[in-house]
Tab-separated table of C-alpha atoms in Angstrom:
chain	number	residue	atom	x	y	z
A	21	UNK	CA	241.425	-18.012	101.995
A	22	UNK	CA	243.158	-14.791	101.431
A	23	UNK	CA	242.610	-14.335	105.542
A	24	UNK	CA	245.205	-17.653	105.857
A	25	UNK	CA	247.543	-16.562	103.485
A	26	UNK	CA	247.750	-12.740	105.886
A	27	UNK	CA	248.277	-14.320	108.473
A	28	UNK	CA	250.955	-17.138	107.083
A	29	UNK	CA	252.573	-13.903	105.708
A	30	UNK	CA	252.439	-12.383	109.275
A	31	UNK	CA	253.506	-15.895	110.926
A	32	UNK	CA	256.885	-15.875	108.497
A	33	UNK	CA	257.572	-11.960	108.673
A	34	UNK	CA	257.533	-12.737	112.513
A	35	UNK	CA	259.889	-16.082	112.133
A	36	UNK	CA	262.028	-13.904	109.808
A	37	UNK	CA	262.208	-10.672	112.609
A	38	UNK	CA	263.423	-13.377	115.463
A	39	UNK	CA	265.550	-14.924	113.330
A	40	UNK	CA	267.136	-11.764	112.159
A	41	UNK	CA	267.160	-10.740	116.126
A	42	UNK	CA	268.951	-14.388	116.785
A	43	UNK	CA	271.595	-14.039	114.383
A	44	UNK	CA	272.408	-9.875	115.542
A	45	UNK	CA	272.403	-11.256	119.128
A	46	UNK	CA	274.111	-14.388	118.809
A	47	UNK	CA	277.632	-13.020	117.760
A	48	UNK	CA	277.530	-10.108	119.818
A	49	UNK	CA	276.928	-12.335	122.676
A	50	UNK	CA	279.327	-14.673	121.488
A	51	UNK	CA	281.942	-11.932	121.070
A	52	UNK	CA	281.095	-10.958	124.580
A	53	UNK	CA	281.424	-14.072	125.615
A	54	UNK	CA	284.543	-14.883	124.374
A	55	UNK	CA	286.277	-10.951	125.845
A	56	UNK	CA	284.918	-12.042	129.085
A	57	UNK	CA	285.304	-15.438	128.628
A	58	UNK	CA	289.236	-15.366	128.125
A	59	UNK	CA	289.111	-13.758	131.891
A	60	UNK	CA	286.889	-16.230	133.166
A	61	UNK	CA	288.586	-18.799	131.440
A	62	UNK	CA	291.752	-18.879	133.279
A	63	UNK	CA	289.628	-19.556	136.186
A	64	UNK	CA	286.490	-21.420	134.742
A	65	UNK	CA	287.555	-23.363	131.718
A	66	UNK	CA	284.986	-23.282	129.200
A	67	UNK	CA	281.717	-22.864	131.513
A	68	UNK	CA	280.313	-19.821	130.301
A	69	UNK	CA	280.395	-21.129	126.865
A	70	UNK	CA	278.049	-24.170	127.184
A	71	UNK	CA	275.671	-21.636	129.410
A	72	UNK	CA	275.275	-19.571	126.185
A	73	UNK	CA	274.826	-22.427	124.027
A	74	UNK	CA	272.392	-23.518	126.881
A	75	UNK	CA	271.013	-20.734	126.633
A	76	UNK	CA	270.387	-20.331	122.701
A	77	UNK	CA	269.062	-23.619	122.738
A	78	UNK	CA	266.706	-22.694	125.324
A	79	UNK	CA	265.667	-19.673	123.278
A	80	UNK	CA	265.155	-21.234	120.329
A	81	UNK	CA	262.930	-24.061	121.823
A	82	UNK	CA	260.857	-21.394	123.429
A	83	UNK	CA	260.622	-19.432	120.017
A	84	UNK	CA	259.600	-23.058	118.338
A	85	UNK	CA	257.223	-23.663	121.333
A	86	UNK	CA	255.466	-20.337	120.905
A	87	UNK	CA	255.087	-20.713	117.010
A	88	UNK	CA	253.469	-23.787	117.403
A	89	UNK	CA	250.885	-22.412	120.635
A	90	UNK	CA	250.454	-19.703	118.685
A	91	UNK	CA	249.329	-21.800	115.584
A	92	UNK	CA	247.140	-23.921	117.902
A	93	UNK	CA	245.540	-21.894	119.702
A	94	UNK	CA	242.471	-19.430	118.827
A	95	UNK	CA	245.215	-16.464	119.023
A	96	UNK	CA	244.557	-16.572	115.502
A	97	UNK	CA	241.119	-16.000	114.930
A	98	UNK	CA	241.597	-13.410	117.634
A	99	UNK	CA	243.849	-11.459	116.449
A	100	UNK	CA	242.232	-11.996	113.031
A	101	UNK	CA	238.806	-10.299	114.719
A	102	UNK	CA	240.747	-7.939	116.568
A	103	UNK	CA	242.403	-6.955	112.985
A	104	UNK	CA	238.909	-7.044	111.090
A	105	UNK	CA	237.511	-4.943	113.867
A	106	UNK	CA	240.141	-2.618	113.442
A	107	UNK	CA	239.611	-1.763	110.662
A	108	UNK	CA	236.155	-1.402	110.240
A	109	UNK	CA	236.829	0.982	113.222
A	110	UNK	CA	239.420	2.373	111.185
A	111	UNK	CA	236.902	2.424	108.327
A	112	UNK	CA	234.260	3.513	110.231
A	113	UNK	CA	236.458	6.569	111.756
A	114	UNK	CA	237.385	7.219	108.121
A	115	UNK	CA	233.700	7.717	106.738
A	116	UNK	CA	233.374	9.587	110.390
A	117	UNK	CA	236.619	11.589	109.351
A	118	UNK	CA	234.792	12.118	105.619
A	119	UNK	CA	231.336	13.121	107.194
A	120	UNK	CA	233.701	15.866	109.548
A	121	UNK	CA	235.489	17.026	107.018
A	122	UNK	CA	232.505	17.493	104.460
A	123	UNK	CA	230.293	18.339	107.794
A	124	UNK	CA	233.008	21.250	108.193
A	125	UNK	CA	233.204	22.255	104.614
A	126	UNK	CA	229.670	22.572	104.715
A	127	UNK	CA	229.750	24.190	107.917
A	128	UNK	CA	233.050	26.545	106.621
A	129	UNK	CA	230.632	27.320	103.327
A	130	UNK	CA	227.491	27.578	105.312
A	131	UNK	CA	229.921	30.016	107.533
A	132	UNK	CA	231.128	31.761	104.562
A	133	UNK	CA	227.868	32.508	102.741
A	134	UNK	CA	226.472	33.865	106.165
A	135	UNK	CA	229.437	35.996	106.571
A	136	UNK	CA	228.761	37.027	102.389
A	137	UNK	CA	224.812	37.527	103.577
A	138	UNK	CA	225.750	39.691	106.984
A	139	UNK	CA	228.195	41.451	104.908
A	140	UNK	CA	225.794	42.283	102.267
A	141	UNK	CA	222.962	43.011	104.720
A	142	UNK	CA	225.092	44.999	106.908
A	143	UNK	CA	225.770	47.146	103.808
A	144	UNK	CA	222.555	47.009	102.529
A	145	UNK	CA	221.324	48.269	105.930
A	146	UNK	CA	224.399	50.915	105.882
A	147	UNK	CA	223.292	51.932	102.323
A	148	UNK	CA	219.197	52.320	103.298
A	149	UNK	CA	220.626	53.952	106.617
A	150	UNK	CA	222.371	56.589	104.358
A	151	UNK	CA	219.652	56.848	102.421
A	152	UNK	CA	217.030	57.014	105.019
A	153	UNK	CA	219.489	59.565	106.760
A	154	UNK	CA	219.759	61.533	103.236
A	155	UNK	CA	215.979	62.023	103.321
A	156	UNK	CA	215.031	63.121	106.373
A	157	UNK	CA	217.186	65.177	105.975
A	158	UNK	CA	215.946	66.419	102.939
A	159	UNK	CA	212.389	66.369	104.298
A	160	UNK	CA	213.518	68.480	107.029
A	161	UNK	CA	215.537	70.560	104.881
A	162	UNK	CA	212.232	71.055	102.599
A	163	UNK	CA	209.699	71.220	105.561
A	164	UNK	CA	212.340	74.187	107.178
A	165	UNK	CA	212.111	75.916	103.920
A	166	UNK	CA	208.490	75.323	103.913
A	167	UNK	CA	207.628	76.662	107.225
A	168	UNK	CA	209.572	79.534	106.474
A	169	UNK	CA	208.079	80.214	103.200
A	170	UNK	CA	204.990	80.160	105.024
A	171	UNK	CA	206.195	82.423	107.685
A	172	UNK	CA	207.840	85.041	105.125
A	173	UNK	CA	204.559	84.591	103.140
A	174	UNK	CA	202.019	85.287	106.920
A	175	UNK	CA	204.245	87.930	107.358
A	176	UNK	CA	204.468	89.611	104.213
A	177	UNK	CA	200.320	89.148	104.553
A	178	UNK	CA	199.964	90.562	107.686
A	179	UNK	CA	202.026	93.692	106.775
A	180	UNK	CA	200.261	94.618	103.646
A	181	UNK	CA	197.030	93.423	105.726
A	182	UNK	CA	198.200	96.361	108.141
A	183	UNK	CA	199.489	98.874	105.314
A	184	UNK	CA	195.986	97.917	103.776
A	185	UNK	CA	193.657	99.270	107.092
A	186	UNK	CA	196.009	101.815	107.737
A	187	UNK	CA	195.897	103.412	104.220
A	188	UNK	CA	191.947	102.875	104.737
A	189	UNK	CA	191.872	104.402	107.664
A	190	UNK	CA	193.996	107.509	106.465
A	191	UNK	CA	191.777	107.642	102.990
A	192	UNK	CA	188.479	107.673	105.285
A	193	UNK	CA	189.960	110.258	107.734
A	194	UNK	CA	191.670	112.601	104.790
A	195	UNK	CA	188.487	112.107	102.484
A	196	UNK	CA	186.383	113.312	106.104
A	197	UNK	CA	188.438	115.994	106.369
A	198	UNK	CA	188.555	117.173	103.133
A	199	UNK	CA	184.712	117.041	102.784
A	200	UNK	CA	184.174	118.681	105.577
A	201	UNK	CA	186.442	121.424	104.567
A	202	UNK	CA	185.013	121.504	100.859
A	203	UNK	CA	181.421	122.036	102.977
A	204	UNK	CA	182.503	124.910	104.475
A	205	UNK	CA	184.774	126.347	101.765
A	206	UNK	CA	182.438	125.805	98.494
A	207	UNK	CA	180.426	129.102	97.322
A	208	UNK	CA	177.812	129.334	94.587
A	209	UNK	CA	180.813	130.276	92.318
A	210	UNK	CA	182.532	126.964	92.968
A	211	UNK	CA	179.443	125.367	91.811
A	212	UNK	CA	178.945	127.248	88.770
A	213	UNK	CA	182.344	126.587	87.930
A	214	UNK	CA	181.959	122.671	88.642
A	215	UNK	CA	178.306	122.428	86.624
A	216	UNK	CA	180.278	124.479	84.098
A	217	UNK	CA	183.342	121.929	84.137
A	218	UNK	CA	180.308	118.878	83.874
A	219	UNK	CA	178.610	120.688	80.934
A	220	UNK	CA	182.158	120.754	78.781
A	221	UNK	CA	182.134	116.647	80.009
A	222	UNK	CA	179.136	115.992	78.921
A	223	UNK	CA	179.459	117.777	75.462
A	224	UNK	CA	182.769	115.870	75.197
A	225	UNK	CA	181.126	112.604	75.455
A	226	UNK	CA	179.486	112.504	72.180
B	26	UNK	CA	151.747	93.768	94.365
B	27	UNK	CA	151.119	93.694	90.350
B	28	UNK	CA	153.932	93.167	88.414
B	29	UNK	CA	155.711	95.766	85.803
B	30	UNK	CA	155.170	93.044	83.172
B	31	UNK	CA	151.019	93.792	83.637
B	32	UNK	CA	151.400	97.790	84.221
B	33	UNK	CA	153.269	97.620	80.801
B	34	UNK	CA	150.549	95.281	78.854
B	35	UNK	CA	147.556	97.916	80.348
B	36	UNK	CA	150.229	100.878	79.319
B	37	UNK	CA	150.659	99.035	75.778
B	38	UNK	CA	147.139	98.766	75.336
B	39	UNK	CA	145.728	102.164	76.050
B	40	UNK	CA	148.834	103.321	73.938
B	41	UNK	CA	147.358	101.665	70.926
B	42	UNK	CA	144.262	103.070	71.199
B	43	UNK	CA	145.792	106.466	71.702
B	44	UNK	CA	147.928	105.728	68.832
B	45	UNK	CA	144.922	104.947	66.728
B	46	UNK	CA	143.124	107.936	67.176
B	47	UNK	CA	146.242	110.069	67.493
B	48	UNK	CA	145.222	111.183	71.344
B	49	UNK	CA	147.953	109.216	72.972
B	50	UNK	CA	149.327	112.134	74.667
B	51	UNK	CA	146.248	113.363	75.876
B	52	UNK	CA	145.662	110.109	77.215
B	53	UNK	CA	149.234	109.962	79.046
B	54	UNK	CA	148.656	112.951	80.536
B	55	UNK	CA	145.574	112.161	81.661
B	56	UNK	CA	147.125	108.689	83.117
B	57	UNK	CA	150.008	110.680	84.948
B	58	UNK	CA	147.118	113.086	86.567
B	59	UNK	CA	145.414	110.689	88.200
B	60	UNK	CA	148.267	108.601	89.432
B	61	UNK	CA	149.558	111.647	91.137
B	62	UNK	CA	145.948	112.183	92.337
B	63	UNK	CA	145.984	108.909	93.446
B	64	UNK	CA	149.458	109.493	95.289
B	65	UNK	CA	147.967	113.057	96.917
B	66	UNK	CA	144.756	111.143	98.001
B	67	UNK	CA	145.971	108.384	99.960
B	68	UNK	CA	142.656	107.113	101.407
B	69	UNK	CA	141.268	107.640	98.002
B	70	UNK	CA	143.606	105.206	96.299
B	71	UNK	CA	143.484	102.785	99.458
B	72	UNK	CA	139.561	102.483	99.058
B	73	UNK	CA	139.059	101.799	95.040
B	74	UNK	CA	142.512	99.298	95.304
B	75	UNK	CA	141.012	97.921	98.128
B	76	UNK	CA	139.156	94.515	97.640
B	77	UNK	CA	137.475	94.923	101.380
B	78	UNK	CA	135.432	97.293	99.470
B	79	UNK	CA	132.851	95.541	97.206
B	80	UNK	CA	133.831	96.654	93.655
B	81	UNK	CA	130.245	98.639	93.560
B	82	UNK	CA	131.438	100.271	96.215
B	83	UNK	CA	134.422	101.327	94.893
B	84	UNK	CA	132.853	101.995	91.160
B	85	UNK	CA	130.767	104.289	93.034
B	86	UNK	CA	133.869	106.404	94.379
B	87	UNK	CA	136.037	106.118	90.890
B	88	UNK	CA	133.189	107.442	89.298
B	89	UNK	CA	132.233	110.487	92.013
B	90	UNK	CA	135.996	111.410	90.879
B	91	UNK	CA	135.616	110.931	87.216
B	92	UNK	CA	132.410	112.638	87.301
B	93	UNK	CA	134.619	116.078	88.543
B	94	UNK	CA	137.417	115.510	85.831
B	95	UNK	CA	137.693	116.251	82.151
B	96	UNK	CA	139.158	112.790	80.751
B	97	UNK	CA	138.278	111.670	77.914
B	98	UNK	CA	135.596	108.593	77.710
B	99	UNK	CA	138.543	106.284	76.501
B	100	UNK	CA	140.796	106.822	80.063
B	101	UNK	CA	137.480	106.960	81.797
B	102	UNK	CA	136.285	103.363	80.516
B	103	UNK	CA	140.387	102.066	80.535
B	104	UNK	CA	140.331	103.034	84.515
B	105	UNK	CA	136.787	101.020	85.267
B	106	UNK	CA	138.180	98.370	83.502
B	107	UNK	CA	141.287	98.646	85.510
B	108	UNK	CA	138.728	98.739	88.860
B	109	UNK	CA	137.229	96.059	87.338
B	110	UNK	CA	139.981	93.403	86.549
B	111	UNK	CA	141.325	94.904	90.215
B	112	UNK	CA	144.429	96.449	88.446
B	113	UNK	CA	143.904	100.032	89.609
B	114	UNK	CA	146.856	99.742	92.355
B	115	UNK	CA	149.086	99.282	89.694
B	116	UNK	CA	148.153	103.013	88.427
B	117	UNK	CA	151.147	104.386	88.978
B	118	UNK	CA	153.642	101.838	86.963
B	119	UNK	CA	151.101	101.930	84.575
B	120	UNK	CA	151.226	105.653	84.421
B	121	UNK	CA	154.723	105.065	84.201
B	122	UNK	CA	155.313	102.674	81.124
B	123	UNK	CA	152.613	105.020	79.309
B	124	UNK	CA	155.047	107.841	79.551
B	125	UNK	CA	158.139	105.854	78.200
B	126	UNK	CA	156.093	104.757	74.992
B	127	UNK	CA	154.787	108.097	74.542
B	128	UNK	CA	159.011	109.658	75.365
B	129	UNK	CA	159.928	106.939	72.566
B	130	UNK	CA	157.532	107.970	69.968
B	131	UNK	CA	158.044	111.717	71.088
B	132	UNK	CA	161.957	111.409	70.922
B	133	UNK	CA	161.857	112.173	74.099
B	134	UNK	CA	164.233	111.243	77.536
B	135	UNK	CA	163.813	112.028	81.084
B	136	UNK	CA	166.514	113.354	82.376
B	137	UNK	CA	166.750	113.193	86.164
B	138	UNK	CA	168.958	116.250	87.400
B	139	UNK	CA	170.149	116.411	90.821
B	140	UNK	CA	172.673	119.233	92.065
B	141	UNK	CA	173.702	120.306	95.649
B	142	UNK	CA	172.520	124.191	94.931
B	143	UNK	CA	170.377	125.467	92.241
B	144	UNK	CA	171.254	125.772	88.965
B	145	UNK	CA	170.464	128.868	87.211
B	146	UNK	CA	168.285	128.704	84.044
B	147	UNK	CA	171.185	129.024	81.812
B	148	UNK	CA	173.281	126.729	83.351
B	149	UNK	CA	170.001	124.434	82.905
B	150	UNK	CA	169.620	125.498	79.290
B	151	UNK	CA	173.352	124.492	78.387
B	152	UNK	CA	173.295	121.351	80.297
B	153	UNK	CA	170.135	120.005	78.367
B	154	UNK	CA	171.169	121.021	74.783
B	155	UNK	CA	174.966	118.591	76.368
B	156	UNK	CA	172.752	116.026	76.659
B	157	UNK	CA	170.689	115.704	73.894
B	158	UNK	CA	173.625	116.263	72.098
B	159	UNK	CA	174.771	112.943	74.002
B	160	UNK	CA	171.071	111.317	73.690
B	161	UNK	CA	170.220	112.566	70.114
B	162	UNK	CA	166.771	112.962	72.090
B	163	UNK	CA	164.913	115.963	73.346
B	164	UNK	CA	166.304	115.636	77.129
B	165	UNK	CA	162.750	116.671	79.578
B	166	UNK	CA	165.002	117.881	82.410
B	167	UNK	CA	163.509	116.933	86.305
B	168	UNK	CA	165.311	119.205	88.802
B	169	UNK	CA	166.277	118.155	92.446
B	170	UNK	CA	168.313	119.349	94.946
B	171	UNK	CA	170.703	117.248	97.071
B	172	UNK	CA	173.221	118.732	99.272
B	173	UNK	CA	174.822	115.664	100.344
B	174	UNK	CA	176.744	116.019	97.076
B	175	UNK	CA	178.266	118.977	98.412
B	176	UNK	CA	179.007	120.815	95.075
B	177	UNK	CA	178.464	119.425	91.704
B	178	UNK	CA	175.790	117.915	89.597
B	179	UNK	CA	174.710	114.640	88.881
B	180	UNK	CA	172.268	113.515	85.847
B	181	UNK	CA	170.297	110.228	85.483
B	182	UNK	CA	168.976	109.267	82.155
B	183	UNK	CA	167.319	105.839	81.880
B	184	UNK	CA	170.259	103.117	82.806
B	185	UNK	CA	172.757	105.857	82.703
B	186	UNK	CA	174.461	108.414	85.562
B	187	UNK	CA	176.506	111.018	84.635
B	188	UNK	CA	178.087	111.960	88.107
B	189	UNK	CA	179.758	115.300	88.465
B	190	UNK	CA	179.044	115.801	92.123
B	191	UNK	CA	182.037	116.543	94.750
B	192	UNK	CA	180.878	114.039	96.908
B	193	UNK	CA	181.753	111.533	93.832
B	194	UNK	CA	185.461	112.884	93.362
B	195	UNK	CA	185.905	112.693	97.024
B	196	UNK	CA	185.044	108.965	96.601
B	197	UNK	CA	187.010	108.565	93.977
B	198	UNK	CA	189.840	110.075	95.847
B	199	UNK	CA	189.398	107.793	98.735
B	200	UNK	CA	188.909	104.592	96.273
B	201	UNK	CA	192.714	106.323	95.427
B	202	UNK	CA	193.999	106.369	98.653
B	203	UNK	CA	193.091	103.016	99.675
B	204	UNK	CA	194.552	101.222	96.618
B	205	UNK	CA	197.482	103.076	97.505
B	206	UNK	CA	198.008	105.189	94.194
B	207	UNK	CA	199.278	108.209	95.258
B	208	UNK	CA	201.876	106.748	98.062
């Protein structure tokens, strides 16, 4: 019902557009009719006057003619398809348009977040980076220290390791020498003296 | 080999008896006679602490010895029984632990002298009145000689050493020297 009165609506609006275009064209070709008519008139009377109305008529049955085919004929009910068709493309492209645009929010938030999550990984991987970076470097730092610790500490070792044999060494040779000397030097009056010496020790002790 | 714990129960027991009839020294002096008999006659001691020997056998040679010695019956019979209960090897410890209960109940200490030349009797004299001044014990002084102490004297009495030898100081000094105390 409501289809009938859209296209009525359509069928006057179209009436109302040639009607319009009629009465615009009409006196314009009336008043160019009469400027070139005076001309012609001298010579052809009132001729070109009759063609025009001829000519209107002729228009105007041809506008009546098609109003009336189109009314017959299945024009209608095409155009009526064509219009329903139209827009459910129109519909359809506008759910299509609604799915894009939420498809590309979605896709522009979906884009967004991964940017967010590369930029927080990529700083999270800068930040354990640094810190990885900090402590090997520390750990090198401490394992430098360490091994030279170690080396000051071998060496150190090794030196009072030497000092130690070589103080042996001269303690065994001086204490050789200096028996060997005391053998040879001592008399009965050295011993005297050191029995002497042990006596006064021993009477000390108590 | 017979331990010192069973040379000192035979000592201890011959002690008593020497104790009880007051001839203990006798007795240890009879002991320390025979063990240095024993030590002289090698082939005596090796026959009677022998057990390849039957213990007749070896009565028979104990008493050929005791027959020629003036012990008393008491060390007689305590040196069969020692034969007997095939103790006699341990003679000499025996000996021994005899003569440290008899020093004890003397008062008396060994004192074990050794010196690189010989002392003369005074030095001697002075150096045992030291130490029983130091033991609070009449000191029985045994002299030795050791020249590998090079001057000096050294004096053992029981568990301790008294060491006054050269060869001691020169230690010392080298003990010094290699702990680095006088660089």
């Amino acid at each position: 019902m409501s289809r009938d009165k859209g296209l009525l609506r359509i069928y006057k609006k179209t009436l109302l557009i040639l009607g319009t275009l009629f009465l615009v064209w009409a006196p314009t070709a009336w008043l160019w009719a009469a400027e070139h008519g005076g001309e012609a008139a001298a010579h052809d009377g009132g001729a070109a006057t009759k063609d025009l109305i001829a000519r209107c008529i002729n228009f105007g049955l041809m506008v009546i003619i098609l109003f009336v085919v189109i009314r017959k004929s299945s024009m209608k009910d095409f155009f009526s398809s064509r219009r329903e068709s139209i827009r459910e493309k129109l519909d359809e492209l506008k759910r299509g348009k609604e799915l894009a645009e939420n498809r590309v929010k979605e896709l522009e938030q979906k884009l967004k977040a991964f940017e967010e999550e590369k930029k927080r990984i990529l700083e999270q991987f800068k930040a354990e980076g640094i810190a990885e970076k900090e402590r090997i470097i520390k750990e090198a730092k401490e394992r430098a220290k360490q091994i030279l610790e170690q080396a000051e500490f071998t060496i150190q070792r090794e030196m009072d390791a030497a000092r130690g044999r070589l103080r042996q060494e001269v303690a065994e040779l001086a204490t050789k020498k200096a028996e060997e000397m005391i053998s040879k030097e001592i008399t009965d009056k050295d011993q005297e003296h050191l029995v002497s010496e042990f006596i006064d020790r021993v009477e000390k002790l108590h | 080999m017979i331990s010192s714990k069973i040379s000192r129960r035979y000592a201890k027991a011959l002690f008593g008896i020497g104790r009880e009839d007051g001839n203990y020294e006798t007795y240890g002096k009879c002991l320390e006679e025979f063990a240095r008999f024993c030590e002289e006659n090698e082939n005596f001691f090796k026959v009677i602490s022998s057990k390849i020997f039957s213990t007749e056998e070896r009565i028979r040679v104990l008493e050929a010895v005791l027959a020629k010695s003036d012990f008393p019956d008491v060390v007689k019979n305590f040196l069969r029984v020692l034969l007997d209960k095939d103790r006699i090897g341990a003679i000499s410890g025996i000996a021994q632990h005899y003569r440290k209960l008899t020093d004890e109940v003397s008062n008396i200490t060994r004192a074990n002298i050794i010196t690189a030349r010989p002392l003369k009797q005074e030095a001697l004299e002075e150096l045992k009145q030291g130490l029983e001044k130091l033991t609070g014990k009449t000191v029985v002084p045994d002299v030795s000689e050791d020249d590998s102490l090079i001057g000096g004297v050294v004096v053992k009495i029981g568990d301790m050493i008294l060491d006054g030898s050269v060869r001691a100081q020169l230690e010392g000094l080298k003990e010094s020297l290699k702990r680095g105390e006088y660089s």
